[in-house]
Structures are given as C-alpha cells and as structure tokens.
Short mmCIF file of C-alpha atoms and ligand atoms in Angstrom, two decimals:
data_model
loop_
_atom_site.label_atom_id
_atom_site.label_comp_id
_atom_site.label_asym_id
_atom_site.label_seq_id
_atom_site.Cartn_x
_atom_site.Cartn_y
_atom_site.Cartn_z
CA UNK A 1 100.63 83.27 86.25
CA UNK A 2 97.92 81.86 84.47
CA UNK A 3 94.50 82.92 85.85
CA UNK A 4 92.08 80.21 86.92
CA UNK A 5 88.74 80.49 85.50
CA UNK A 6 86.30 82.33 87.41
CA UNK A 7 82.77 84.22 87.39
CA UNK A 8 81.86 87.29 89.08
CA UNK A 9 78.83 87.69 91.58
CA UNK A 10 77.66 91.16 92.40
CA UNK A 11 78.25 92.22 96.09
CA UNK A 12 77.67 95.90 96.23
CA UNK A 13 75.55 97.79 93.26
CA UNK A 14 76.69 101.01 91.46
CA UNK A 15 73.48 102.77 93.16
CA UNK A 16 74.73 101.53 96.69
CA UNK A 17 78.31 102.76 95.96
CA UNK A 18 76.98 106.09 94.71
CA UNK A 19 74.79 106.65 97.68
CA UNK A 20 77.37 105.74 100.22
CA UNK A 21 79.78 108.08 98.44
CA UNK A 22 77.35 111.20 98.82
CA UNK A 23 77.22 110.32 102.60
CA UNK A 24 81.05 110.03 103.03
CA UNK A 25 81.45 113.26 101.04
CA UNK A 26 79.04 115.26 103.65
CA UNK A 27 81.34 113.83 106.47
CA UNK A 28 84.45 114.76 104.59
CA UNK A 29 83.25 118.45 104.06
CA UNK A 30 82.46 118.77 107.62
CA UNK A 31 85.79 117.53 108.82
CA UNK A 32 87.49 119.80 106.36
CA UNK A 33 85.22 122.91 106.56
CA UNK A 34 87.12 126.16 106.02
CA UNK A 35 90.21 124.52 104.48
CA UNK A 36 92.25 126.77 102.13
CA UNK A 37 93.07 123.54 100.00
CA UNK A 38 92.64 119.91 100.35
CA UNK A 39 95.18 117.65 98.73
CA UNK A 40 93.14 114.53 97.67
CA UNK A 41 95.81 111.80 97.36
CA UNK A 42 94.54 108.77 95.14
CA UNK A 43 96.59 105.33 95.53
CA UNK A 44 97.22 104.06 91.83
CA UNK A 45 95.63 102.06 90.42
CA UNK A 46 92.70 100.63 92.38
CA UNK A 47 91.39 104.01 93.66
CA UNK A 48 90.96 105.75 90.22
CA UNK A 49 87.30 105.35 89.79
CA UNK A 50 86.60 105.93 93.64
CA UNK A 51 88.27 109.01 93.61
CA UNK A 52 86.73 110.31 90.58
CA UNK A 53 83.41 109.81 92.02
CA UNK A 54 84.26 111.32 95.33
CA UNK A 55 86.00 114.52 94.31
CA UNK A 56 82.73 115.39 92.03
CA UNK A 57 81.01 114.97 95.56
CA UNK A 58 83.02 117.36 97.46
CA UNK A 59 82.28 120.96 97.76
CA UNK A 60 85.63 121.85 98.72
CA UNK A 61 88.81 123.50 97.12
CA UNK A 62 90.76 120.47 96.34
CA UNK A 63 93.65 119.46 94.33
CA UNK A 64 94.30 115.81 93.13
CA UNK A 65 97.69 113.87 93.44
CA UNK A 66 98.48 110.34 93.01
CA UNK A 67 100.85 107.95 94.57
CA UNK A 68 101.69 104.11 93.31
CA UNK A 69 102.52 101.86 95.75
CA UNK A 70 103.56 97.98 94.84
CA UNK A 71 100.85 95.78 94.33
CA UNK A 72 99.66 92.35 94.23
CA UNK A 73 101.10 91.57 91.09
CA UNK A 74 98.86 88.77 89.32
CA UNK A 75 98.25 86.93 92.32
CA UNK A 76 95.37 87.35 94.83
CA UNK A 77 97.89 87.35 97.86
CA UNK A 78 99.34 90.65 99.16
CA UNK A 79 103.30 90.61 98.92
CA UNK A 80 103.45 92.49 102.32
CA UNK A 81 106.52 94.44 101.32
CA UNK A 82 105.46 97.99 100.12
CA UNK A 83 107.53 100.05 97.70
CA UNK A 84 106.63 103.48 96.53
CA UNK A 85 106.60 103.09 92.67
CA UNK A 86 105.37 106.54 91.83
CA UNK A 87 105.49 109.49 94.83
CA UNK A 88 103.39 112.51 94.76
CA UNK A 89 104.30 115.51 92.37
CA UNK A 90 103.36 117.90 95.16
CA UNK A 91 104.79 118.61 98.68
CA UNK A 92 102.00 118.15 101.51
CA UNK A 93 103.81 119.85 104.38
CA UNK A 94 101.47 122.00 106.24
CA UNK A 95 98.57 121.05 103.88
CA UNK A 96 95.19 119.28 104.67
CA UNK A 97 95.50 115.65 102.93
CA UNK A 98 92.98 113.05 102.40
CA UNK A 99 94.40 109.58 101.28
CA UNK A 100 91.93 107.50 98.98
CA UNK A 101 92.38 103.90 98.94
CA UNK A 102 90.19 101.25 97.17
CA UNK A 103 90.65 98.35 99.75
CA UNK A 104 92.33 97.97 103.31
CA UNK A 105 93.16 94.20 103.38
CA UNK A 106 96.31 93.09 105.29
CA UNK A 107 96.85 96.84 106.07
CA UNK A 108 100.50 96.94 104.92
CA UNK A 109 100.02 99.36 102.00
CA UNK A 110 98.00 101.96 104.00
CA UNK A 111 100.21 101.40 107.17
CA UNK A 112 103.29 102.11 105.10
CA UNK A 113 101.57 105.06 103.10
CA UNK A 114 100.14 106.78 105.99
CA UNK A 115 103.71 106.50 107.76
CA UNK A 116 105.31 107.74 105.03
CA UNK A 117 103.04 110.79 104.25
CA UNK A 118 103.00 111.61 108.02
CA UNK A 119 106.57 112.05 108.02
CA UNK A 120 106.16 114.91 105.62
CA UNK A 121 104.30 116.95 108.29
CA UNK A 122 100.84 117.56 106.71
CA UNK A 123 98.58 119.85 108.69
CA UNK A 124 95.94 117.21 108.84
CA UNK A 125 96.22 113.63 107.33
CA UNK A 126 92.92 111.75 106.92
CA UNK A 127 92.39 108.48 105.18
CA UNK A 128 89.29 106.91 103.31
CA UNK A 129 88.87 103.33 101.85
CA UNK A 130 86.05 102.24 99.71
CA UNK A 131 86.30 98.76 101.23
CA UNK A 132 87.64 97.15 104.35
CA UNK A 133 88.32 93.51 104.98
CA UNK A 134 88.88 93.56 108.84
CA UNK A 135 89.24 89.85 108.91
CA UNK A 136 92.54 89.98 107.01
CA UNK A 137 94.23 92.51 108.95
CA UNK A 138 98.13 91.81 109.73
CA UNK A 139 99.07 95.26 110.63
CA UNK A 140 96.76 97.51 112.78
CA UNK A 141 95.13 100.21 110.42
CA UNK A 142 91.78 101.73 110.57
CA UNK A 143 90.70 104.34 107.90
CA UNK A 144 89.06 107.45 109.05
CA UNK A 145 86.14 106.66 106.75
CA UNK A 146 85.34 103.37 105.35
CA UNK A 147 82.59 102.81 102.41
CA UNK A 148 81.82 98.94 103.22
CA UNK A 149 83.09 96.41 105.33
CA UNK A 150 83.22 93.27 103.46
CA UNK A 151 83.98 89.63 104.36
CA UNK A 152 87.30 87.79 103.24
CA UNK A 153 86.32 87.46 99.76
CA UNK A 154 88.59 88.68 96.56
CA UNK A 155 86.55 91.35 94.81
CA UNK A 156 86.69 93.27 91.60
CA UNK A 157 85.07 96.23 89.76
CA UNK A 158 84.62 100.00 90.25
CA UNK A 159 88.43 100.35 89.85
CA UNK A 160 89.57 97.16 91.35
CA UNK A 161 91.27 94.42 89.47
CA UNK A 162 92.33 90.77 89.30
CA UNK A 163 95.61 90.58 87.15
CA UNK A 164 94.40 94.08 85.74
CA UNK A 165 91.16 92.62 84.70
CA UNK A 166 87.62 93.87 85.35
CA UNK A 167 88.35 97.42 86.61
CA UNK A 168 85.75 98.72 84.34
CA UNK A 169 82.95 97.00 85.79
CA UNK A 170 80.29 99.50 87.47
CA UNK A 171 79.53 97.50 90.61
CA UNK A 172 81.78 95.53 93.21
CA UNK A 173 81.50 91.89 92.58
CA UNK A 174 83.23 88.87 94.18
CA UNK A 175 85.33 86.58 92.23
CA UNK A 176 84.20 82.85 92.34
CA UNK A 177 86.54 80.33 90.95
CA UNK A 178 84.87 77.83 89.22
P1 IMP B 201 96.98 95.36 101.86
O1 IMP B 201 98.43 96.06 101.86
O2 IMP B 201 96.93 94.01 102.03
O3 IMP B 201 96.00 95.97 102.83
O4 IMP B 201 96.37 95.46 100.39
C1 IMP B 201 95.86 96.38 99.90
C2 IMP B 201 95.97 96.33 98.50
O5 IMP B 201 95.64 95.01 98.00
C3 IMP B 201 94.64 97.06 97.80
O6 IMP B 201 95.04 98.49 97.55
C4 IMP B 201 94.41 96.42 96.76
O7 IMP B 201 95.00 97.21 95.56
C5 IMP B 201 94.66 95.25 96.90
N1 IMP B 201 93.73 94.16 97.14
C6 IMP B 201 93.27 93.78 98.45
N2 IMP B 201 92.02 93.15 98.43
C7 IMP B 201 91.93 92.88 97.03
C8 IMP B 201 90.83 92.30 96.49
O8 IMP B 201 90.01 91.71 96.92
N3 IMP B 201 90.65 92.54 95.24
C9 IMP B 201 91.70 93.20 94.45
N4 IMP B 201 92.54 93.94 95.29
C10 IMP B 201 92.60 93.67 96.16
MG1 MG B 202 95.77 99.28 95.92
#
C-alpha cells in the first residue's frame, strides 16, 4: 500500500520516557522481589527499544525471550485476527514472566498473547505496555503497568513503526497526514 505523506509531531520526549521507565522498574522490582528468575518477554518488533531500556533498569535476575504476533501490516488499522509468527524459545511453566508490549490499542494482541501464555501455567504472569490507547479498546485488556495513556492518535518512534519506518526515532511522535 502506498504511504500518504505525513509529518511527525513529538508527543513524548526521550527524557520523559526514560524517567517513566525508571519509575516503572522500581515497581516491577518490588513486585518480583526474591524471584529466582524473571523471564522478560518482548513482543516483536515494536517493543525492542522499550525492552532494551527496561531490562537495563531492572535489578533482578532476568532472562529475555521474544514472541512475534501478527501485526498491522502496512496499514494503520488492526487486523484483529492475531496469529503467532514466532513463539518463545523457552518454556515458561512455573516461571515468573513479564510480557513487554509497545502499545495496547484494540486489545486483541495482548488479550490473545496473555491467554496463550497463561495456558502454559507460569507462576506469575504480568504485563507492561509503554503506551495505552483506551479509547480504541474492543477487547477488555489492562496491562499491569502502563507507561503513558495516549489519545487515539497513530504514533511512531522508540521502536514503533508506520509501515516499518520511524522505529529509530528516540521519542514518541504522532503521525499527522499532510
Ligand atoms: P491491538 O491488537 O489493536 O491492541 O494492537 C496492538 C499492536 O498494534 C501494537 O503492538 C502495535 O504494534 C500496533 N499499533 C497499535 N497502535 C499503533 C500506533 O499508533 N502506531 C504503530 N503501531 C500501533
Ligand atoms: Mg506490536
């Protein structure tokens, strides 16, 4: 699909993101205090920057694993049908697990992924999303931790793409079509 021309307006600065991640890390450490091992599961690809910054703030014994669910493709609309494109490498039965997502939008992805992972009987399963667009929810889902609630805007940067572009922006910006 051809992309319409757009500009990006900054919505959340790199500094604000870093400060929020520090605060979230302290809450996660408190929740998982004493864990033998926390498996931090990043949802590819949008969470790769967030998980990289988050795990470096966590003073806990962790492992990192990744899972890829089907995405928007090149559109700004969710496909609603969630498929697992790449599963975890490791087993999570009886493990402490933290799922790291970039954005909860309609809720389909996290609803599907958390139901799937819960069926593998982890000891504790918690979720964190950098961004939440509650206005767009179609399936009920609330992450245990949320970085920022944002309005119904299409955003890019800090790992998040529009048709694979703009993941490398250090801040979160909103796409404005021109
Ligand atoms: P959901 O299944 O509708 O909740 O969609 C979640 C996924 O859609 C996220 O993991 C993102 O990859 C993608 N997504 C949702 N909103 C945006 C956005 O504003 N920009 C880029 N990707 C988004
Ligand atoms: Mg995603």
